[in-house]
XYZ file of C-alpha atoms in Angstrom:
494
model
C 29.504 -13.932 -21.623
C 26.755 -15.825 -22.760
C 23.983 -13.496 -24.886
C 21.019 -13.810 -22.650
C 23.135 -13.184 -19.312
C 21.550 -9.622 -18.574
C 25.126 -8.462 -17.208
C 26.433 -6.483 -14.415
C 25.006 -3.192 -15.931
C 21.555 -4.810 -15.944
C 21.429 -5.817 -12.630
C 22.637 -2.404 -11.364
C 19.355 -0.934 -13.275
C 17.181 -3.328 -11.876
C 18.056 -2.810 -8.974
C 16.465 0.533 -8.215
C 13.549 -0.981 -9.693
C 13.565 -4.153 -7.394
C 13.606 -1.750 -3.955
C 11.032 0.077 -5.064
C 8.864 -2.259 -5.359
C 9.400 -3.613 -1.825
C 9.345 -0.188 -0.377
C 5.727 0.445 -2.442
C 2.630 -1.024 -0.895
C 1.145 -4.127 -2.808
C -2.577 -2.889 -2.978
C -4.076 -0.375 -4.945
C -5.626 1.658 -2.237
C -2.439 2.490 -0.261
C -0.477 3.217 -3.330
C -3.155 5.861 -4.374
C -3.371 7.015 -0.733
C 0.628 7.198 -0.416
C 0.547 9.427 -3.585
C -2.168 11.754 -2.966
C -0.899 11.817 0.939
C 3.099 12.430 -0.807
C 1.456 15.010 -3.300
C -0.495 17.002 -0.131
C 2.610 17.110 1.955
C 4.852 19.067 -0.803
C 2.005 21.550 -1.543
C 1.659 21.872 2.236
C 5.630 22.419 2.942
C 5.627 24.695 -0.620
C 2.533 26.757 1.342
C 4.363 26.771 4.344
C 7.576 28.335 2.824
C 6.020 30.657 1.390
C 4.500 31.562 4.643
C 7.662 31.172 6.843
C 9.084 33.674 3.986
C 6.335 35.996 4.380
C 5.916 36.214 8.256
C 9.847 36.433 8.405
C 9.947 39.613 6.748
C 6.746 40.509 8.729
C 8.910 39.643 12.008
C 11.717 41.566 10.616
C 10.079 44.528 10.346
C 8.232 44.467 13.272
C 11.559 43.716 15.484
C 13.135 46.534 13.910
C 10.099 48.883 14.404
C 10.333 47.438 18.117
C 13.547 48.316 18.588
C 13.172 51.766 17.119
C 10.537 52.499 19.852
C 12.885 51.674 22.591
C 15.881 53.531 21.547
C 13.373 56.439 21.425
C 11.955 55.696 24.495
C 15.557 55.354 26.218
C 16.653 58.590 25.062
C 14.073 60.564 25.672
C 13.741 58.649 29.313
C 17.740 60.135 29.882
C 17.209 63.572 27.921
C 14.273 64.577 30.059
C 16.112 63.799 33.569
C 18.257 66.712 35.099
C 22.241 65.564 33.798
C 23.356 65.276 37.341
C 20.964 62.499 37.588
C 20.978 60.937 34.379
C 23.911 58.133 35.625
C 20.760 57.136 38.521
C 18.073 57.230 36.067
C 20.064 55.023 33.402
C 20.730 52.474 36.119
C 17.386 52.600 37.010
C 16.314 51.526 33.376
C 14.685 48.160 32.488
C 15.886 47.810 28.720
C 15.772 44.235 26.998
C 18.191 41.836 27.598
C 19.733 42.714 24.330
C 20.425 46.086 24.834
C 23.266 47.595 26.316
C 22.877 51.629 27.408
C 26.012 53.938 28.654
C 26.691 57.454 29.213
C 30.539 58.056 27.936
C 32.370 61.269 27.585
C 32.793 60.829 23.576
C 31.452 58.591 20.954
C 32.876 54.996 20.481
C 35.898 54.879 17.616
C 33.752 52.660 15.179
C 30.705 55.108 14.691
C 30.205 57.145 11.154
C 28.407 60.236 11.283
C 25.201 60.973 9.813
C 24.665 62.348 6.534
C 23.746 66.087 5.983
C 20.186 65.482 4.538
C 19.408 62.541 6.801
C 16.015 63.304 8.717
C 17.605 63.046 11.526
C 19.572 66.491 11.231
C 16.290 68.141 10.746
C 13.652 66.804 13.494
C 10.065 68.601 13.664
C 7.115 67.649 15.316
C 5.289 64.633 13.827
C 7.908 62.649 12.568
C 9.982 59.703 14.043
C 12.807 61.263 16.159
C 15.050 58.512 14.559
C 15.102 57.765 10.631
C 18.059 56.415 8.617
C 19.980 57.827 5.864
C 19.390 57.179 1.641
C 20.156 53.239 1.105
C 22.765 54.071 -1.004
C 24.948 56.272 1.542
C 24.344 53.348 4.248
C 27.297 51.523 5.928
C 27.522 48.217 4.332
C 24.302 48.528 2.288
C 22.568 47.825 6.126
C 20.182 50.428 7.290
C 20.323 50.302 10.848
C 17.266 52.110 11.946
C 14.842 51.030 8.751
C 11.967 53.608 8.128
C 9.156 53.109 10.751
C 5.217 54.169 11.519
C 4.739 57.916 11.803
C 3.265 58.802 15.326
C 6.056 58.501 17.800
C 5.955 60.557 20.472
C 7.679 64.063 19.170
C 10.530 66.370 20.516
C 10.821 69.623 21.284
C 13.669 71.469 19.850
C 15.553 71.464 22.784
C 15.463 68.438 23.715
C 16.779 67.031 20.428
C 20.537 65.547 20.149
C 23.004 67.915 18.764
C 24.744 64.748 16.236
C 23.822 61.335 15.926
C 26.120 58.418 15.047
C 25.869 55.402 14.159
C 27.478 51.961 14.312
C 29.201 50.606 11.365
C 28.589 46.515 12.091
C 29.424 44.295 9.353
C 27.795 43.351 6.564
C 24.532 41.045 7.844
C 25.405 41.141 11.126
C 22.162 41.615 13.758
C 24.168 43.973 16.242
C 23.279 47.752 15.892
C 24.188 50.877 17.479
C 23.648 54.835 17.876
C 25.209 57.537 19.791
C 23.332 60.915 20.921
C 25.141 63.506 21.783
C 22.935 65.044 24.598
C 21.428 68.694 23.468
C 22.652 70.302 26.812
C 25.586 68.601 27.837
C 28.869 66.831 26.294
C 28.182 63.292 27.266
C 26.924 60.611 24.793
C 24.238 58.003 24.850
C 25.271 55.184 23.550
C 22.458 52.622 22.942
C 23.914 49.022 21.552
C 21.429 46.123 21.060
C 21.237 43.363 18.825
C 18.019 42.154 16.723
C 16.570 39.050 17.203
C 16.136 36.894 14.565
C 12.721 36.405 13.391
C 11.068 32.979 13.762
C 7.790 32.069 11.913
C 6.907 29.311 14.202
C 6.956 30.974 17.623
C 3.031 30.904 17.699
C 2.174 27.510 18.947
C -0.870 27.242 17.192
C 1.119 27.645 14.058
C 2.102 23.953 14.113
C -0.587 23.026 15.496
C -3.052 23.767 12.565
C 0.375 22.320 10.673
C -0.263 18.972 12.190
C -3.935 19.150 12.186
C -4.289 19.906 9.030
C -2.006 17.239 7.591
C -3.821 14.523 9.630
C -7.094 15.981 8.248
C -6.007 15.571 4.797
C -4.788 12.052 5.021
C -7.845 10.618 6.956
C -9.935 12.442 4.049
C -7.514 11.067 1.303
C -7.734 7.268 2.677
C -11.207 7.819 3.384
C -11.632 8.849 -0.509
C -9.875 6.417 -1.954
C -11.450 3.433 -0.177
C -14.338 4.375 -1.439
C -12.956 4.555 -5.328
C -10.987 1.482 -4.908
C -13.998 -0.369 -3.222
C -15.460 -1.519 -6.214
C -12.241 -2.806 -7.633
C -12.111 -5.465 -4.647
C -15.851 -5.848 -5.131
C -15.325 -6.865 -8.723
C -12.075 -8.990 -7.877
C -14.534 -11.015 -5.055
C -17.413 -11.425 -7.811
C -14.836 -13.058 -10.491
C -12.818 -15.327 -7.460
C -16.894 -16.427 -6.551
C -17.468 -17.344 -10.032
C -14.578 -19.310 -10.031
C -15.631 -21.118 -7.476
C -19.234 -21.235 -7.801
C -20.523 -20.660 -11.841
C -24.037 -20.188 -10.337
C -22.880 -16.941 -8.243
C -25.233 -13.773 -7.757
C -24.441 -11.076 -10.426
C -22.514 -7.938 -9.543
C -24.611 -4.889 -8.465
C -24.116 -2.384 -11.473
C -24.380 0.809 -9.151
C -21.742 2.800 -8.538
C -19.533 5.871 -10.907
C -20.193 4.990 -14.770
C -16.710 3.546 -15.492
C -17.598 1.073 -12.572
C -21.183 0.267 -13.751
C -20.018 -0.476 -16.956
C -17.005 -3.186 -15.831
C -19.733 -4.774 -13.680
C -22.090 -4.868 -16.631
C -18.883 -6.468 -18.932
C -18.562 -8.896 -15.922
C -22.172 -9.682 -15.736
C -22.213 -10.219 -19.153
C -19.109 -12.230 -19.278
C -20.741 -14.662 -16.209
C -23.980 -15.515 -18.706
C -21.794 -16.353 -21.340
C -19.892 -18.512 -19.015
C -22.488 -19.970 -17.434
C -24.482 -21.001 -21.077
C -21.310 -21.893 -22.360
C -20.857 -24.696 -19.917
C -24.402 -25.713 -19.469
C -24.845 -26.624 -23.147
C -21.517 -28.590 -22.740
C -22.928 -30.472 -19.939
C -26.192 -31.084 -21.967
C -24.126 -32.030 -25.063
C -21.933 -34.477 -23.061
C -25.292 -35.828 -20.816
C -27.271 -36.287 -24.099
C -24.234 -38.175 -26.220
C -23.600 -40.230 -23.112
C -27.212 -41.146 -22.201
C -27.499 -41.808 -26.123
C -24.540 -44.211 -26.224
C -26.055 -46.777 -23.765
C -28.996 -47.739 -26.042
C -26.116 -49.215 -28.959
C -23.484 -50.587 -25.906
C -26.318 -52.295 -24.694
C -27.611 -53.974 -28.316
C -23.792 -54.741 -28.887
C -23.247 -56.696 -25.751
C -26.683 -58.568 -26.603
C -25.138 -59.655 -30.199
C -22.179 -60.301 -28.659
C -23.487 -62.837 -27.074
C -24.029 -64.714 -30.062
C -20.903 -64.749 -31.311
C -19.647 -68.615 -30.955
C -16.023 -68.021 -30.547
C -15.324 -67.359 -26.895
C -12.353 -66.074 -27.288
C -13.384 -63.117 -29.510
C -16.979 -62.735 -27.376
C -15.170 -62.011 -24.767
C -12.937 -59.696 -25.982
C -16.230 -57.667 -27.537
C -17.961 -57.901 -23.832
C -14.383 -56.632 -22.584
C -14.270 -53.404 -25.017
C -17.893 -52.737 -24.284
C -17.987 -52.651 -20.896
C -14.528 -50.430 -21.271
C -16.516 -48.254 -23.680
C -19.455 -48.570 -20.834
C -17.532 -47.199 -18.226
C -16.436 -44.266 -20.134
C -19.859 -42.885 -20.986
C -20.588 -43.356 -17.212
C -17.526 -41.462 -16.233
C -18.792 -38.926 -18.773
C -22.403 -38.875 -17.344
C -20.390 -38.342 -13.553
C -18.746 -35.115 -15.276
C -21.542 -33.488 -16.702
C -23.544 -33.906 -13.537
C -20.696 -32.935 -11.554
C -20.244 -29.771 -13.371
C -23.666 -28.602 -13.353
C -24.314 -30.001 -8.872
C -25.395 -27.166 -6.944
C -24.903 -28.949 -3.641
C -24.473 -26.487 -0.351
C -21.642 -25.502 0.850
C -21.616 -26.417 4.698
C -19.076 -27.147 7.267
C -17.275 -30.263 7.664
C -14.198 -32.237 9.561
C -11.932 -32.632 7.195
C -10.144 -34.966 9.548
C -12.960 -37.644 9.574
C -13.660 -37.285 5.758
C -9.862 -38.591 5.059
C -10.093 -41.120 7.814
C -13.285 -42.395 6.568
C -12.427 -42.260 2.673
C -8.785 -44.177 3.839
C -11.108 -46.599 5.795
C -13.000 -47.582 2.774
C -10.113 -47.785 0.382
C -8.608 -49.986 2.927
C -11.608 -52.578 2.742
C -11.700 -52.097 -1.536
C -8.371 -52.838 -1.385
C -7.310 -55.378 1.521
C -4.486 -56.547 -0.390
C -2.517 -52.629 0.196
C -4.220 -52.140 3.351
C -0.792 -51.416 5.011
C 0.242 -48.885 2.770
C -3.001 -46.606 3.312
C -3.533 -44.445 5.946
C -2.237 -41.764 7.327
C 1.574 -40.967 7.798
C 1.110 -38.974 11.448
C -1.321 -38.154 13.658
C -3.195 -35.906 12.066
C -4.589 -32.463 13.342
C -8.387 -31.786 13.717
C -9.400 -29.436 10.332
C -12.862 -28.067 10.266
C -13.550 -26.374 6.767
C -16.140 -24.757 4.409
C -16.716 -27.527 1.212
C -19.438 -29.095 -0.704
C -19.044 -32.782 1.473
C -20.353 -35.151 -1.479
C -18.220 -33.420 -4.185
C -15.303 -33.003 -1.838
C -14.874 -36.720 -0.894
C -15.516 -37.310 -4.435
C -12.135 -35.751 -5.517
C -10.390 -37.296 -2.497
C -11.439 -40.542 -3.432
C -10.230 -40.313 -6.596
C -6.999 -39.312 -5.722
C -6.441 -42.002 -3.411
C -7.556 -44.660 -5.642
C -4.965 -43.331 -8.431
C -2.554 -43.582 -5.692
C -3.527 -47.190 -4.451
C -3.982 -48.524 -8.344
C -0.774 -47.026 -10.245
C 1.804 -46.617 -6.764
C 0.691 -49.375 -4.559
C -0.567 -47.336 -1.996
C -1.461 -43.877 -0.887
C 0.038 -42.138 2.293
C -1.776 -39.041 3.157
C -0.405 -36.030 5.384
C -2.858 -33.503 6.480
C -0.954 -30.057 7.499
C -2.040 -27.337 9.951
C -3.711 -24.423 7.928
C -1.712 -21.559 7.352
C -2.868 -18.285 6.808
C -2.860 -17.277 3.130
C -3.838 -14.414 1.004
C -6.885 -11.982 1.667
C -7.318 -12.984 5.346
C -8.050 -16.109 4.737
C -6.390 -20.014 5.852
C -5.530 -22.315 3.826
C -5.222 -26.012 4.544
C -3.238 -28.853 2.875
C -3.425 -31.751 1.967
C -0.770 -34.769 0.776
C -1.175 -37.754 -1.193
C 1.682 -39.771 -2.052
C 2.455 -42.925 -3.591
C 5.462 -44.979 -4.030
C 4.726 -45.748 -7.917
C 6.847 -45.111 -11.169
C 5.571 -41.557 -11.047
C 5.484 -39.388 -14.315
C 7.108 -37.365 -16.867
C 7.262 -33.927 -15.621
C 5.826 -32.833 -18.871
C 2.645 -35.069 -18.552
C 2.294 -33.744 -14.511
C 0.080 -30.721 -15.606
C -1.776 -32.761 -19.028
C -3.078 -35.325 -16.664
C -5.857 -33.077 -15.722
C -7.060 -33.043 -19.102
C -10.027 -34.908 -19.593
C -9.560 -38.618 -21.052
C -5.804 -38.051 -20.816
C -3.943 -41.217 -18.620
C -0.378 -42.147 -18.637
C 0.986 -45.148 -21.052
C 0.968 -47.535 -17.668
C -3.152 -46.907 -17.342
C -4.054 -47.910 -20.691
C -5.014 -51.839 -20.268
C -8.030 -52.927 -18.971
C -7.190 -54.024 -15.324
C -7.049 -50.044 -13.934
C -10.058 -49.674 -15.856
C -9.401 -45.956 -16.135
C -11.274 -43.711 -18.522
C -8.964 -40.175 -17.532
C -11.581 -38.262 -15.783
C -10.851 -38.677 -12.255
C -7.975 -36.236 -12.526
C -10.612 -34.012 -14.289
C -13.618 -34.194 -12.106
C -11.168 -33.710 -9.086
C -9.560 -30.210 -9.947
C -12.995 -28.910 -10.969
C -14.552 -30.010 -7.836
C -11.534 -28.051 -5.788
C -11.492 -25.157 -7.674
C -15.124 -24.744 -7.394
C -14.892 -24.718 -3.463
C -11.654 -22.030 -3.931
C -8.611 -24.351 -3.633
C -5.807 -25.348 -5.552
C -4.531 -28.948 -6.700
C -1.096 -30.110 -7.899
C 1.076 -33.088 -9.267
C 4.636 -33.526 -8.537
C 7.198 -36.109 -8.414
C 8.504 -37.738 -5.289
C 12.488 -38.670 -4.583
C 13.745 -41.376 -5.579
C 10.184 -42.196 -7.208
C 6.612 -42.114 -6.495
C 3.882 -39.182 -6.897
C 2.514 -36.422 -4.658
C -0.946 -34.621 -5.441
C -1.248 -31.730 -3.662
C -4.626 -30.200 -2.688
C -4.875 -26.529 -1.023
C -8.193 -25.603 0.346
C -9.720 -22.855 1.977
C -10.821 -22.829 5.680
């Protein structure tokens, strides 16, 4: 296995990594949102547990208390009616749904008999008529009448049962049950009934506020971190505008002091820029405007020069050297133009800049133009600087390929919101090396097959070109074509 090959083992770690990132949201506002939303969620379901916990012991008590209150009621609703009517009155009864009542001659096989010391054996006025014994003499560890409120409705002494039993259910079950034996008879009550379990979301408000609370805290939380995050995007607009436009408004420097202070740096950063470039343009401007005085004197003397052979050749390099302080004048103006940025067909800018390459150059008329019907583009460009850098690509296209086919696509929509637009230009020349395709937008850099004197090039088209469409927000690249030839393409913005 080759050394760099990451491996099987690699991959399998990367992989975790690789799905996360396509699961995450790209921008920083919904990753901050999707944590802080994440974050309130698990202190809202550890709140809520600890709730549920809390209101199902509540409910647990309360059920049993419940309970309580009805066996007491039951019994003393049969012990108070005459025995020879105690069958009528106990079908009479309205008991829950989980209770089951009878009147039986003797006490059912499975119940234990109280303890000695249990309240129970002992009733007197004021306390509940129905307790439970020690927790550590319970069946099963499970009292089955837990202690309740004092204040139930007392009993006389003779109307209190003679034994009580209880049920032995097993261990965690919810079914209970208690015998009386009845203080002036033989027959037993037998009261059965099983406890609900408790449930901590029977109020319907409960998840309700649940809901409403959750929604609450997102909208806040998204709401929040807009805000925060706003002056992130702000800043990211102010530096894509300065690449664009060098002359762009400042940031505002309002905002949280961390903020303030990058806009400040970026401020700061902008002057520099913008100083930086203007004394290159009046460096270049001032050596170029300087450097026509001498080409001028030379081409005067060289018109003395008797041999016409070598005169020539002196006019020749001079009016190469000429052209190259010219193309160097173009640049610096071009790079300090503050023309307008305005709407414009793109469609009838390439027609017209085809139409007039065409005329220049009769000779490759029929391989210029377009190579389908194009569709009708309207964008936002400088118009003289834009058919500037068209221009120039076309002529490279016409001069070193023979001619220049251009394809103008539908815009698409890009990044941000926004649609981009592209444009084609392809010749059928030699092409170039492919490490030379991103060096020829250096300035004064040309390929071996442009240095003579018939192209005439000085290797700032390529130059002036890429600034010009990166100043209006676009993109341009050099490829080569199959089997040969080049392609320049340009991406602009809508």
């Amino acid at each position: 296995m080759n050394a760099a090959d990451p491996g099987p083992a690699a991959e399998a770690r990367a992989l975790p990594r690789r799905m996360l990132r396509w699961f995450l949201p790209r921008s920083l506002a919904a990753r901050t949102s999707l944590l802080l939303i994440v974050g309130l969620g698990i202190i809202e379901a550890i709140g809520l547990g600890v709730h549920a916990l809390d209101r199902i012991d509540f409910d647990r008590r309360m059920i049993q208390q419940e309970s309580q209150n009805h066996v007491g009621m039951i019994y003393r609703s049969i012990v108070e009616t005459q025995p020879e009517n105690r069958a009528a009155e106990l079908a009479a009864l309205h008991p829950p749904a989980t209770f089951h009542i009878t009147l039986t001659p003797g006490p059912d096989p499975d119940m234990v008999d109280q303890t000695a010391d249990d309240p129970m054996a002992h009733m007197h006025m004021g306390q509940p008529p129905f307790g439970h014994p020690p927790f550590d003499r319970q069946p099963f560890g499970q009292p089955p009448f837990p202690r309740g409120p004092q204040g139930l409705p007392p009993l006389p002494a003779h109307l209190r049962p003679r034994q009580i039993l209880f049920g032995t259910p097993p261990h965690g079950a919810a079914g209970r049950a208690v015998a009386f034996l009845l203080p002036d008879e033989t027959r037993w009550l037998t009261i059965r009934y099983t406890l609900p379990s408790p449930n901590p979301f029977r109020s319907p408000t409960f998840p309700t506020a649940f809901a409403l609370m959750t929604v609450a805290g997102s909208v806040l939380i998204v709401w929040g971190v807009r805000r925060l995050v706003a002056p992130v995007g702000t800043l990211a607009a102010a530096a894509e505008a300065l690449g664009r436009d060098v002359n762009a408004p400042p940031m505002s420097e309002d905002g949280p002091l961390e903020i303030a202070r990058a806009a400040q740096a970026f401020n700061t950063m902008a002057s520099r820029i913008r100083r930086f470039l203007t004394d290159r343009t009046l460096m270049l401007t001032a050596i170029g405007h300087d450097l026509r005085t001498p080409i001028t004197r030379l081409k005067l003397r060289a018109e003395f020069v008797e041999d016409d052979e070598l005169r020539n050749k002196f006019l020749a390099d001079l009016d190469e050297l000429e052209a190259m302080v010219s193309a160097t004048l173009a640049f610096g103006r071009d790079t300090s133009r503050r023309e307008p940025m305005g709407r414009l067909d793109l469609t009838a800018l390439l027609q017209t800049i085809l139409d007039e390459a065409a005329e220049t150059h009769p000779d490759h008329a029929e391989a210029i133009g377009f190579t389908e019907p194009p569709p009708t583009v309207t964008i936002e460009a400088r118009p003289v600087s834009l058919k500037r850098a068209l221009n120039n690509l076309i002529q490279n296209a016409i001069l070193y390929g023979g001619g220049a086919q251009v394809t103008l696509e539908a815009p698409q929509p890009g990044n941000e919101g926004e649609r981009l637009v592209t444009v084609l230009i392809e010749d059928d020349g030699p092409g170039l090396p492919p490490e030379d395709l991103n060096r020829m937008f250096e300035p004064f850099v040309r390929a071996e097959v442009s240095r003579n004197r018939e192209t005439g090039g000085t290797g700032l088209g390529l130059a002036i070109a890429r600034n010009i469409i990166w100043g209006l927000g676009g993109d341009i690249r050099l490829g080569n074509r199959m089997p040969h030839g080049l392609r320049a393409t340009v991406t602009l913005v809508c």
